[in-house]
Amino acid sequence: MSVSPTAAGDIRRYAIVTAAYWGFTLTDGALRMLVLLHFHTLGYTPFELALLFLLYELAGMATNLVGGWVGARFGLKLTLHLGLALQIVALGMLALLDPGWPGLVAVAYVVAAQGLAGIAKDLTKMSAKSAIKLVVPGESAGLLFRWVALLTGSKNALKGVGFFLGGALLGAVGFAMALWIMAGALGIVLLAVLAFLSGDLGRMKQKPAFASLFAKSSAVNRLSAARFFLFGARDTWFVVGVPVFLYDVLGWSFTEVGGFLALWVIGYGFVQAAAPALVRRSGDGVSHEVSAARLWALLLALLPAGIAYALDRPDVLAPDLAIILGLGLFGLVFAMNSALHSYLILAYTDRERVALDVGFYYMANAGGRLLGTLLSGLAYQSHGITGCLLAAALLAALSWLLALRLPRNRQPAQA
């Protein structure tokens, strides 16, 4: 790297990147809730709602793959600037949506705007996550785990606040005005980053060839595949199924739906931040952590099927209690899985390749979200919330099987 990883300048730059990521995360969570609830009230079916997020997730896959290479070649500062700017453009596009447009035109326009938001989200996330590896000494595995968990947990807590903010803004000022408010706030964040973030961060000494994107260790490949199914399991019932079920079946208001999902994401964000204290640490920074990842993945695979069974027995447990308690348990176990994965990807990679490997890993993350988003709309439309839960159980089981293949030692950077 061009600067020392322990230098005060690197830590200051990382703090700026993290603060920008927090600001971005608020708008990202609010945007998801705004789009979902607004278009549901316009009469969109669950599958049509899922299609609105299709390009968002698809763009995230391509962005993480290419964005990691761009970050390694030109530095993480550039990818952060691009992410914030594209999010502002996406918010402005959605605010200009005309309710009088024909249905297909409106859908295509929203999908295009969501695609820009997907690119923005993953450029910003990849920049922030990669920067951690650059400011933690290579031998400090415990410190690395704590910093990763803190960033991931705080991000999800703020995303939960964003869910609530989106629901509240939709009810208070309407769809378009809410978007303009968020675009203005994020514009201030971008100006602050342009003014205060200086120097290089994450640029490789030797310019990486594009083919290096696919030269991964088996550990990175297996962990990325496990991440794919992990996030597919979450979004299969979280993206469309749960919000529509709460609004349509249980009769909750916009603010109640947004508030509940906000509390859920905030809660699992706190669990992620606390994950290092709940996992037995190993001297090599990998062996005990991999064992923990396998155990928590197994627990996650069992939960959705149990929730589906509880919903099928309303005489034993009321549906609202089953979904609230079940979602709470799922969030806790999912948070531990996610925190362990986020640490292990940095433990498996080396400093020189961090942007490349993290970008590839989050490409798999986005692919899982894409699969989960599509399944959420299809499963809910055909079999309701129970269909979503059973699909989630299958995907979580596949993530567990892949976790069993994770190596319990660090591996060379390339296979």
Tab-separated table of C-alpha atoms in Angstrom:
chain	number	residue	atom	x	y	z
A	1	MET	CA	0.000	0.000	0.000
A	2	SER	CA	1.087	3.570	-0.580
A	3	VAL	CA	0.708	4.573	3.067
A	4	SER	CA	1.403	2.806	6.324
A	5	PRO	CA	-1.669	0.893	7.580
A	6	THR	CA	-1.072	2.097	11.144
A	7	ALA	CA	-0.604	5.771	10.287
A	8	ALA	CA	-2.888	8.332	11.891
A	9	GLY	CA	-3.823	9.597	8.444
A	10	ASP	CA	-5.226	6.195	7.484
A	11	ILE	CA	-7.332	6.025	10.649
A	12	ARG	CA	-8.683	9.534	10.005
A	13	ARG	CA	-9.569	8.620	6.433
A	14	TYR	CA	-11.245	5.429	7.576
A	15	ALA	CA	-13.329	7.428	10.083
A	16	ILE	CA	-14.491	9.736	7.282
A	17	VAL	CA	-15.367	6.759	5.061
A	18	THR	CA	-17.333	5.156	7.899
A	19	ALA	CA	-19.265	8.356	8.681
A	20	ALA	CA	-20.162	8.712	5.002
A	21	TYR	CA	-21.303	5.082	4.954
A	22	TRP	CA	-23.556	5.737	7.938
A	23	GLY	CA	-25.154	8.701	6.207
A	24	PHE	CA	-25.651	6.692	3.037
A	25	THR	CA	-27.166	3.784	4.991
A	26	LEU	CA	-29.930	5.989	6.404
A	27	THR	CA	-31.082	6.921	2.897
A	28	ASP	CA	-30.736	3.343	1.639
A	29	GLY	CA	-33.011	1.932	4.341
A	30	ALA	CA	-35.534	4.743	3.951
A	31	LEU	CA	-35.596	4.325	0.173
A	32	ARG	CA	-36.409	0.617	0.377
A	33	MET	CA	-39.351	1.237	2.695
A	34	LEU	CA	-40.607	4.202	0.636
A	35	VAL	CA	-40.613	2.253	-2.626
A	36	LEU	CA	-42.123	-0.897	-1.124
A	37	LEU	CA	-44.997	0.772	0.731
A	38	HIS	CA	-45.737	3.462	-1.859
A	39	PHE	CA	-46.059	1.069	-4.770
A	40	HIS	CA	-47.949	-1.503	-2.732
A	41	THR	CA	-50.641	1.102	-2.072
A	42	LEU	CA	-50.771	1.781	-5.829
A	43	GLY	CA	-51.896	-1.815	-6.344
A	44	TYR	CA	-48.674	-3.560	-7.339
A	45	THR	CA	-48.681	-7.329	-6.740
A	46	PRO	CA	-45.998	-8.929	-4.536
A	47	PHE	CA	-44.166	-10.216	-7.616
A	48	GLU	CA	-44.310	-6.785	-9.284
A	49	LEU	CA	-42.897	-5.268	-6.098
A	50	ALA	CA	-40.043	-7.770	-6.242
A	51	LEU	CA	-39.347	-6.750	-9.854
A	52	LEU	CA	-38.883	-3.140	-8.730
A	53	PHE	CA	-35.837	-4.308	-6.766
A	54	LEU	CA	-34.557	-6.646	-9.484
A	55	LEU	CA	-32.079	-4.281	-11.132
A	56	TYR	CA	-31.077	-2.927	-7.696
A	57	GLU	CA	-29.738	-6.354	-6.740
A	58	LEU	CA	-28.481	-7.273	-10.215
A	59	ALA	CA	-26.542	-4.012	-10.455
A	60	GLY	CA	-25.074	-4.751	-7.034
A	61	MET	CA	-23.575	-8.004	-8.287
A	62	ALA	CA	-21.788	-6.345	-11.204
A	63	THR	CA	-20.788	-3.363	-9.079
A	64	ASN	CA	-19.091	-5.433	-6.402
A	65	LEU	CA	-17.155	-7.435	-8.955
A	66	VAL	CA	-15.959	-4.460	-10.986
A	67	GLY	CA	-15.915	-2.048	-8.032
A	68	GLY	CA	-13.351	-4.147	-6.171
A	69	TRP	CA	-11.058	-3.972	-9.185
A	70	VAL	CA	-11.620	-0.196	-9.552
A	71	GLY	CA	-10.913	0.315	-5.838
A	72	ALA	CA	-7.696	-1.704	-6.030
A	73	ARG	CA	-6.566	0.095	-9.178
A	74	PHE	CA	-7.598	3.695	-8.453
A	75	GLY	CA	-8.257	3.774	-4.700
A	76	LEU	CA	-11.310	3.520	-2.449
A	77	LYS	CA	-11.810	7.284	-2.365
A	78	LEU	CA	-13.024	7.242	-5.967
A	79	THR	CA	-15.483	4.409	-5.371
A	80	LEU	CA	-16.898	6.196	-2.321
A	81	HIS	CA	-17.425	9.459	-4.253
A	82	LEU	CA	-19.158	7.598	-7.061
A	83	GLY	CA	-21.418	5.715	-4.652
A	84	LEU	CA	-22.664	8.844	-2.894
A	85	ALA	CA	-23.168	10.763	-6.151
A	86	LEU	CA	-25.130	7.964	-7.821
A	87	GLN	CA	-27.431	7.635	-4.804
A	88	ILE	CA	-28.286	11.335	-5.036
A	89	VAL	CA	-29.095	10.912	-8.737
A	90	ALA	CA	-31.286	7.879	-8.006
A	91	LEU	CA	-33.237	9.712	-5.303
A	92	GLY	CA	-33.791	12.656	-7.636
A	93	MET	CA	-34.993	10.376	-10.439
A	94	LEU	CA	-37.579	8.724	-8.205
A	95	ALA	CA	-38.780	12.093	-6.921
A	96	LEU	CA	-39.523	13.115	-10.521
A	97	LEU	CA	-41.716	10.062	-11.161
A	98	ASP	CA	-45.052	11.132	-12.662
A	99	PRO	CA	-48.066	9.200	-11.267
A	100	GLY	CA	-49.809	9.731	-14.609
A	101	TRP	CA	-47.300	7.701	-16.619
A	102	PRO	CA	-48.473	4.359	-18.088
A	103	GLY	CA	-47.788	1.364	-15.862
A	104	LEU	CA	-44.991	-0.176	-17.916
A	105	VAL	CA	-43.234	3.162	-18.346
A	106	ALA	CA	-43.411	3.846	-14.603
A	107	VAL	CA	-42.087	0.376	-13.755
A	108	ALA	CA	-39.168	0.678	-16.208
A	109	TYR	CA	-38.307	4.124	-14.840
A	110	VAL	CA	-38.378	2.958	-11.209
A	111	VAL	CA	-36.332	-0.139	-12.039
A	112	ALA	CA	-33.699	2.045	-13.744
A	113	ALA	CA	-33.523	4.377	-10.739
A	114	GLN	CA	-33.287	1.394	-8.408
A	115	GLY	CA	-30.436	0.060	-10.547
A	116	LEU	CA	-28.482	3.261	-9.914
A	117	ALA	CA	-29.253	2.956	-6.199
A	118	GLY	CA	-27.940	-0.622	-6.243
A	119	ILE	CA	-24.676	0.489	-7.834
A	120	ALA	CA	-24.394	3.300	-5.301
A	121	LYS	CA	-25.060	1.040	-2.331
A	122	ASP	CA	-22.424	-1.539	-3.170
A	123	LEU	CA	-19.734	0.952	-4.178
A	124	THR	CA	-20.144	2.660	-0.818
A	125	LYS	CA	-20.282	-0.570	1.179
A	126	MET	CA	-17.253	-2.093	-0.552
A	127	SER	CA	-15.252	1.080	0.147
A	128	ALA	CA	-16.066	1.091	3.858
A	129	LYS	CA	-15.620	-2.660	4.459
A	130	SER	CA	-12.310	-2.849	2.572
A	131	ALA	CA	-10.879	0.108	4.473
A	132	ILE	CA	-10.977	-1.807	7.782
A	133	LYS	CA	-8.285	-4.241	6.665
A	134	LEU	CA	-5.990	-1.326	5.859
A	135	VAL	CA	-5.988	0.293	9.292
A	136	VAL	CA	-5.731	-2.784	11.541
A	137	PRO	CA	-2.259	-4.321	12.093
A	138	GLY	CA	-1.970	-7.656	10.326
A	139	GLU	CA	-1.433	-9.667	13.515
A	140	SER	CA	-4.393	-8.163	15.434
A	141	ALA	CA	-7.127	-10.667	14.548
A	142	GLY	CA	-9.137	-9.789	17.663
A	143	LEU	CA	-9.084	-6.075	16.867
A	144	LEU	CA	-10.060	-6.804	13.266
A	145	PHE	CA	-13.087	-8.848	14.384
A	146	ARG	CA	-14.212	-6.071	16.747
A	147	TRP	CA	-13.868	-3.342	14.124
A	148	VAL	CA	-15.687	-5.369	11.472
A	149	ALA	CA	-18.473	-6.232	13.901
A	150	LEU	CA	-18.789	-2.615	15.033
A	151	LEU	CA	-19.037	-1.281	11.481
A	152	THR	CA	-21.470	-3.977	10.347
A	153	GLY	CA	-23.615	-3.711	13.463
A	154	SER	CA	-23.785	0.079	13.424
A	155	LYS	CA	-24.596	0.046	9.712
A	156	ASN	CA	-27.540	-2.274	10.230
A	157	ALA	CA	-28.777	-0.315	13.225
A	158	LEU	CA	-28.788	2.829	11.089
A	159	LYS	CA	-30.454	0.975	8.234
A	160	GLY	CA	-33.195	0.078	10.695
A	161	VAL	CA	-33.546	3.744	11.581
A	162	GLY	CA	-33.787	4.353	7.837
A	163	PHE	CA	-36.718	1.899	7.578
A	164	PHE	CA	-38.564	3.831	10.240
A	165	LEU	CA	-37.597	7.130	8.630
A	166	GLY	CA	-38.937	5.969	5.268
A	167	GLY	CA	-42.288	4.897	6.677
A	168	ALA	CA	-42.610	8.067	8.754
A	169	LEU	CA	-41.651	10.393	5.878
A	170	LEU	CA	-44.094	8.665	3.523
A	171	GLY	CA	-46.915	9.241	5.954
A	172	ALA	CA	-45.869	12.816	6.840
A	173	VAL	CA	-44.729	14.499	3.608
A	174	GLY	CA	-45.458	12.027	0.810
A	175	PHE	CA	-43.283	10.096	-1.619
A	176	ALA	CA	-41.664	12.851	-3.710
A	177	MET	CA	-40.891	15.295	-0.875
A	178	ALA	CA	-39.361	12.514	1.230
A	179	LEU	CA	-36.987	11.714	-1.626
A	180	TRP	CA	-35.946	15.351	-2.104
A	181	ILE	CA	-35.215	15.666	1.629
A	182	MET	CA	-32.981	12.585	1.549
A	183	ALA	CA	-31.186	13.731	-1.627
A	184	GLY	CA	-30.400	17.092	-0.014
A	185	ALA	CA	-29.062	15.496	3.169
A	186	LEU	CA	-26.851	13.092	1.235
A	187	GLY	CA	-25.572	15.981	-0.880
A	188	ILE	CA	-24.223	17.555	2.310
A	189	VAL	CA	-22.470	14.265	3.148
A	190	LEU	CA	-20.869	14.157	-0.299
A	191	LEU	CA	-19.608	17.735	0.005
A	192	ALA	CA	-18.074	16.918	3.396
A	193	VAL	CA	-16.298	13.863	1.972
A	194	LEU	CA	-14.947	15.868	-0.973
A	195	ALA	CA	-13.661	18.522	1.433
A	196	PHE	CA	-12.080	16.331	4.123
A	197	LEU	CA	-11.075	12.988	2.570
A	198	SER	CA	-7.572	13.191	1.130
A	199	GLY	CA	-4.799	10.830	0.041
A	200	ASP	CA	-4.943	7.280	-1.257
A	201	LEU	CA	-6.734	4.419	0.451
A	202	GLY	CA	-6.692	0.857	-0.855
A	203	ARG	CA	-4.796	1.406	-4.113
A	204	MET	CA	-2.516	-1.511	-4.998
A	205	LYS	CA	1.144	-0.813	-5.764
A	206	GLN	CA	0.914	-2.862	-8.940
A	207	LYS	CA	-2.151	-2.255	-11.116
A	208	PRO	CA	-4.222	-5.466	-11.009
A	209	ALA	CA	-5.244	-7.111	-14.265
A	210	PHE	CA	-8.965	-7.591	-14.753
A	211	ALA	CA	-8.470	-11.377	-14.794
A	212	SER	CA	-7.287	-11.169	-11.167
A	213	LEU	CA	-10.932	-10.685	-10.168
A	214	PHE	CA	-11.484	-14.416	-10.571
A	215	ALA	CA	-8.230	-15.715	-9.043
A	216	LYS	CA	-9.568	-16.507	-5.569
A	217	SER	CA	-8.515	-18.920	-2.862
A	218	SER	CA	-10.859	-21.837	-2.167
A	219	ALA	CA	-11.622	-20.254	1.219
A	220	VAL	CA	-12.863	-17.042	-0.406
A	221	ASN	CA	-14.898	-19.015	-2.953
A	222	ARG	CA	-16.603	-21.190	-0.338
A	223	LEU	CA	-17.291	-18.315	2.012
A	224	SER	CA	-18.734	-16.270	-0.862
A	225	ALA	CA	-21.035	-19.157	-1.804
A	226	ALA	CA	-22.175	-19.518	1.817
A	227	ARG	CA	-22.847	-15.769	1.886
A	228	PHE	CA	-24.924	-16.077	-1.302
A	229	PHE	CA	-27.339	-18.535	0.291
A	230	LEU	CA	-27.293	-16.772	3.679
A	231	PHE	CA	-28.628	-13.520	2.259
A	232	GLY	CA	-30.955	-15.373	-0.085
A	233	ALA	CA	-32.500	-16.978	3.013
A	234	ARG	CA	-32.988	-13.603	4.682
A	235	ASP	CA	-34.453	-11.718	1.750
A	236	THR	CA	-36.739	-14.563	0.641
A	237	TRP	CA	-39.097	-13.603	3.413
A	238	PHE	CA	-37.862	-10.173	4.455
A	239	VAL	CA	-38.051	-8.084	1.253
A	240	VAL	CA	-41.685	-8.567	0.224
A	241	GLY	CA	-43.235	-11.281	2.378
A	242	VAL	CA	-42.989	-9.766	5.862
A	243	PRO	CA	-43.888	-6.117	5.040
A	244	VAL	CA	-46.885	-7.125	2.883
A	245	PHE	CA	-48.018	-9.706	5.462
A	246	LEU	CA	-47.885	-7.122	8.260
A	247	TYR	CA	-49.740	-4.516	6.179
A	248	ASP	CA	-52.339	-6.717	4.456
A	249	VAL	CA	-52.959	-9.656	6.790
A	250	LEU	CA	-52.320	-8.098	10.197
A	251	GLY	CA	-53.586	-4.636	9.205
A	252	TRP	CA	-50.591	-2.594	10.398
A	253	SER	CA	-50.075	1.022	9.291
A	254	PHE	CA	-47.115	2.338	7.251
A	255	THR	CA	-45.462	3.694	10.373
A	256	GLU	CA	-46.024	0.452	12.293
A	257	VAL	CA	-44.558	-1.672	9.493
A	258	GLY	CA	-41.582	0.639	9.068
A	259	GLY	CA	-41.104	0.918	12.824
A	260	PHE	CA	-41.179	-2.825	13.439
A	261	LEU	CA	-38.741	-3.616	10.636
A	262	ALA	CA	-36.574	-0.764	11.892
A	263	LEU	CA	-36.452	-2.254	15.385
A	264	TRP	CA	-35.649	-5.648	13.897
A	265	VAL	CA	-32.695	-4.368	11.867
A	266	ILE	CA	-31.480	-2.183	14.761
A	267	GLY	CA	-31.659	-5.181	17.092
A	268	TYR	CA	-29.690	-7.464	14.856
A	269	GLY	CA	-27.226	-4.636	14.288
A	270	PHE	CA	-26.538	-4.556	18.028
A	271	VAL	CA	-26.090	-8.349	18.030
A	272	GLN	CA	-23.580	-8.055	15.186
A	273	ALA	CA	-21.625	-5.434	17.097
A	274	ALA	CA	-21.559	-7.737	20.144
A	275	ALA	CA	-20.586	-10.859	18.156
A	276	PRO	CA	-16.865	-10.848	19.134
A	277	ALA	CA	-17.841	-11.197	22.791
A	278	LEU	CA	-20.076	-14.193	21.991
A	279	VAL	CA	-17.525	-16.186	19.977
A	280	ARG	CA	-14.598	-18.095	21.445
A	281	ARG	CA	-11.436	-16.593	19.928
A	282	SER	CA	-8.569	-18.633	18.504
A	283	GLY	CA	-4.891	-17.789	18.423
A	284	ASP	CA	-4.758	-18.167	14.651
A	285	GLY	CA	-7.848	-15.988	14.188
A	286	VAL	CA	-9.683	-18.616	12.108
A	287	SER	CA	-10.181	-22.098	13.628
A	288	HIS	CA	-12.642	-21.353	16.456
A	289	GLU	CA	-14.363	-18.707	14.351
A	290	VAL	CA	-15.056	-21.225	11.571
A	291	SER	CA	-16.511	-23.679	14.098
A	292	ALA	CA	-18.800	-20.934	15.363
A	293	ALA	CA	-19.872	-20.100	11.795
A	294	ARG	CA	-20.885	-23.732	11.245
A	295	LEU	CA	-22.932	-23.885	14.458
A	296	TRP	CA	-24.801	-20.625	13.869
A	297	ALA	CA	-25.503	-21.607	10.245
A	298	LEU	CA	-27.161	-24.830	11.424
A	299	LEU	CA	-29.349	-22.938	13.903
A	300	LEU	CA	-30.408	-20.534	11.179
A	301	ALA	CA	-31.443	-23.391	8.887
A	302	LEU	CA	-33.840	-24.730	11.531
A	303	LEU	CA	-35.579	-21.469	12.406
A	304	PRO	CA	-37.700	-20.612	9.320
A	305	ALA	CA	-39.245	-24.083	9.219
A	306	GLY	CA	-40.113	-23.724	12.910
A	307	ILE	CA	-41.765	-20.350	12.305
A	308	ALA	CA	-43.763	-21.801	9.390
A	309	TYR	CA	-44.969	-24.601	11.670
A	310	ALA	CA	-46.017	-22.078	14.340
A	311	LEU	CA	-47.988	-20.055	11.786
A	312	ASP	CA	-49.774	-23.253	10.770
A	313	ARG	CA	-50.929	-23.722	14.389
A	314	PRO	CA	-52.823	-20.501	15.245
A	315	ASP	CA	-54.595	-22.363	18.050
A	316	VAL	CA	-51.244	-22.675	19.829
A	317	LEU	CA	-49.681	-19.276	19.011
A	318	ALA	CA	-51.336	-16.217	17.466
A	319	PRO	CA	-49.944	-15.378	13.988
A	320	ASP	CA	-48.768	-11.906	15.027
A	321	LEU	CA	-46.831	-13.336	17.981
A	322	ALA	CA	-45.411	-16.137	15.840
A	323	ILE	CA	-44.082	-13.723	13.230
A	324	ILE	CA	-42.781	-11.187	15.787
A	325	LEU	CA	-41.043	-13.738	18.016
A	326	GLY	CA	-39.853	-15.782	15.058
A	327	LEU	CA	-38.444	-12.768	13.272
A	328	GLY	CA	-36.687	-11.721	16.465
A	329	LEU	CA	-34.972	-15.106	16.840
A	330	PHE	CA	-34.117	-15.200	13.144
A	331	GLY	CA	-32.551	-11.750	13.407
A	332	LEU	CA	-30.376	-12.763	16.340
A	333	VAL	CA	-29.055	-15.922	14.659
A	334	PHE	CA	-28.710	-14.250	11.275
A	335	ALA	CA	-26.698	-11.441	12.867
A	336	MET	CA	-24.173	-13.901	14.273
A	337	ASN	CA	-23.833	-15.602	10.882
A	338	SER	CA	-23.362	-12.298	9.087
A	339	ALA	CA	-20.817	-10.969	11.598
A	340	LEU	CA	-18.719	-14.131	11.393
A	341	HIS	CA	-18.779	-14.058	7.586
A	342	SER	CA	-17.789	-10.383	7.508
A	343	TYR	CA	-14.811	-11.131	9.725
A	344	LEU	CA	-13.734	-14.302	7.938
A	345	ILE	CA	-13.553	-12.690	4.499
A	346	LEU	CA	-10.967	-10.250	5.873
A	347	ALA	CA	-9.171	-13.005	7.766
A	348	TYR	CA	-8.875	-15.131	4.618
A	349	THR	CA	-7.613	-12.348	2.340
A	350	ASP	CA	-4.362	-10.370	2.466
A	351	ARG	CA	-3.900	-6.612	2.594
A	352	GLU	CA	-2.794	-6.227	-1.004
A	353	ARG	CA	-5.862	-7.994	-2.426
A	354	VAL	CA	-8.467	-6.820	0.059
A	355	ALA	CA	-10.538	-4.685	-2.351
A	356	LEU	CA	-10.541	-7.452	-4.978
A	357	ASP	CA	-11.593	-10.222	-2.587
A	358	VAL	CA	-14.111	-8.133	-0.644
A	359	GLY	CA	-15.657	-6.970	-3.920
A	360	PHE	CA	-16.011	-10.588	-5.103
A	361	TYR	CA	-17.483	-11.622	-1.740
A	362	TYR	CA	-20.077	-8.852	-1.797
A	363	MET	CA	-20.920	-9.733	-5.382
A	364	ALA	CA	-22.061	-13.091	-3.987
A	365	ASN	CA	-23.880	-11.190	-1.225
A	366	ALA	CA	-25.764	-9.150	-3.849
A	367	GLY	CA	-26.500	-12.305	-5.843
A	368	GLY	CA	-28.100	-13.841	-2.779
A	369	ARG	CA	-30.203	-10.723	-2.261
A	370	LEU	CA	-31.281	-10.900	-5.907
A	371	LEU	CA	-32.343	-14.532	-5.557
A	372	GLY	CA	-34.105	-13.813	-2.276
A	373	THR	CA	-35.930	-10.790	-3.705
A	374	LEU	CA	-37.320	-12.779	-6.625
A	375	LEU	CA	-38.269	-15.728	-4.435
A	376	SER	CA	-39.906	-13.402	-1.914
A	377	GLY	CA	-42.357	-12.068	-4.500
A	378	LEU	CA	-42.986	-15.428	-6.159
A	379	ALA	CA	-43.313	-17.450	-2.966
A	380	TYR	CA	-45.583	-14.918	-1.247
A	381	GLN	CA	-47.849	-14.563	-4.277
A	382	SER	CA	-48.219	-18.348	-4.643
A	383	HIS	CA	-48.046	-19.684	-1.060
A	384	GLY	CA	-48.110	-16.682	1.252
A	385	ILE	CA	-45.693	-16.108	4.119
A	386	THR	CA	-45.389	-19.871	4.721
A	387	GLY	CA	-43.973	-20.347	1.231
A	388	CYS	CA	-41.405	-17.629	1.898
A	389	LEU	CA	-40.333	-19.282	5.141
A	390	LEU	CA	-39.918	-22.752	3.650
A	391	ALA	CA	-37.833	-21.359	0.791
A	392	ALA	CA	-35.715	-19.498	3.366
A	393	ALA	CA	-35.173	-22.733	5.310
A	394	LEU	CA	-33.855	-24.465	2.176
A	395	LEU	CA	-31.437	-21.648	1.339
A	396	ALA	CA	-30.183	-21.448	4.934
A	397	ALA	CA	-29.527	-25.201	4.879
A	398	LEU	CA	-27.387	-24.786	1.745
A	399	SER	CA	-25.418	-22.016	3.490
A	400	TRP	CA	-24.779	-24.375	6.410
A	401	LEU	CA	-23.535	-27.146	4.094
A	402	LEU	CA	-21.064	-24.719	2.546
A	403	ALA	CA	-19.948	-23.522	5.984
A	404	LEU	CA	-18.951	-27.115	6.724
A	405	ARG	CA	-16.408	-26.802	3.874
A	406	LEU	CA	-14.734	-23.651	5.183
A	407	PRO	CA	-11.033	-24.254	5.979
A	408	ARG	CA	-9.925	-23.848	9.585
A	409	ASN	CA	-6.664	-22.198	8.566
A	410	ARG	CA	-5.581	-19.244	6.475
A	411	GLN	CA	-4.830	-20.016	2.824
A	412	PRO	CA	-2.703	-18.465	0.077
A	413	ALA	CA	-4.227	-15.475	-1.686
A	414	GLN	CA	-4.837	-17.356	-4.931
A	415	ALA	CA	-6.020	-20.904	-5.594
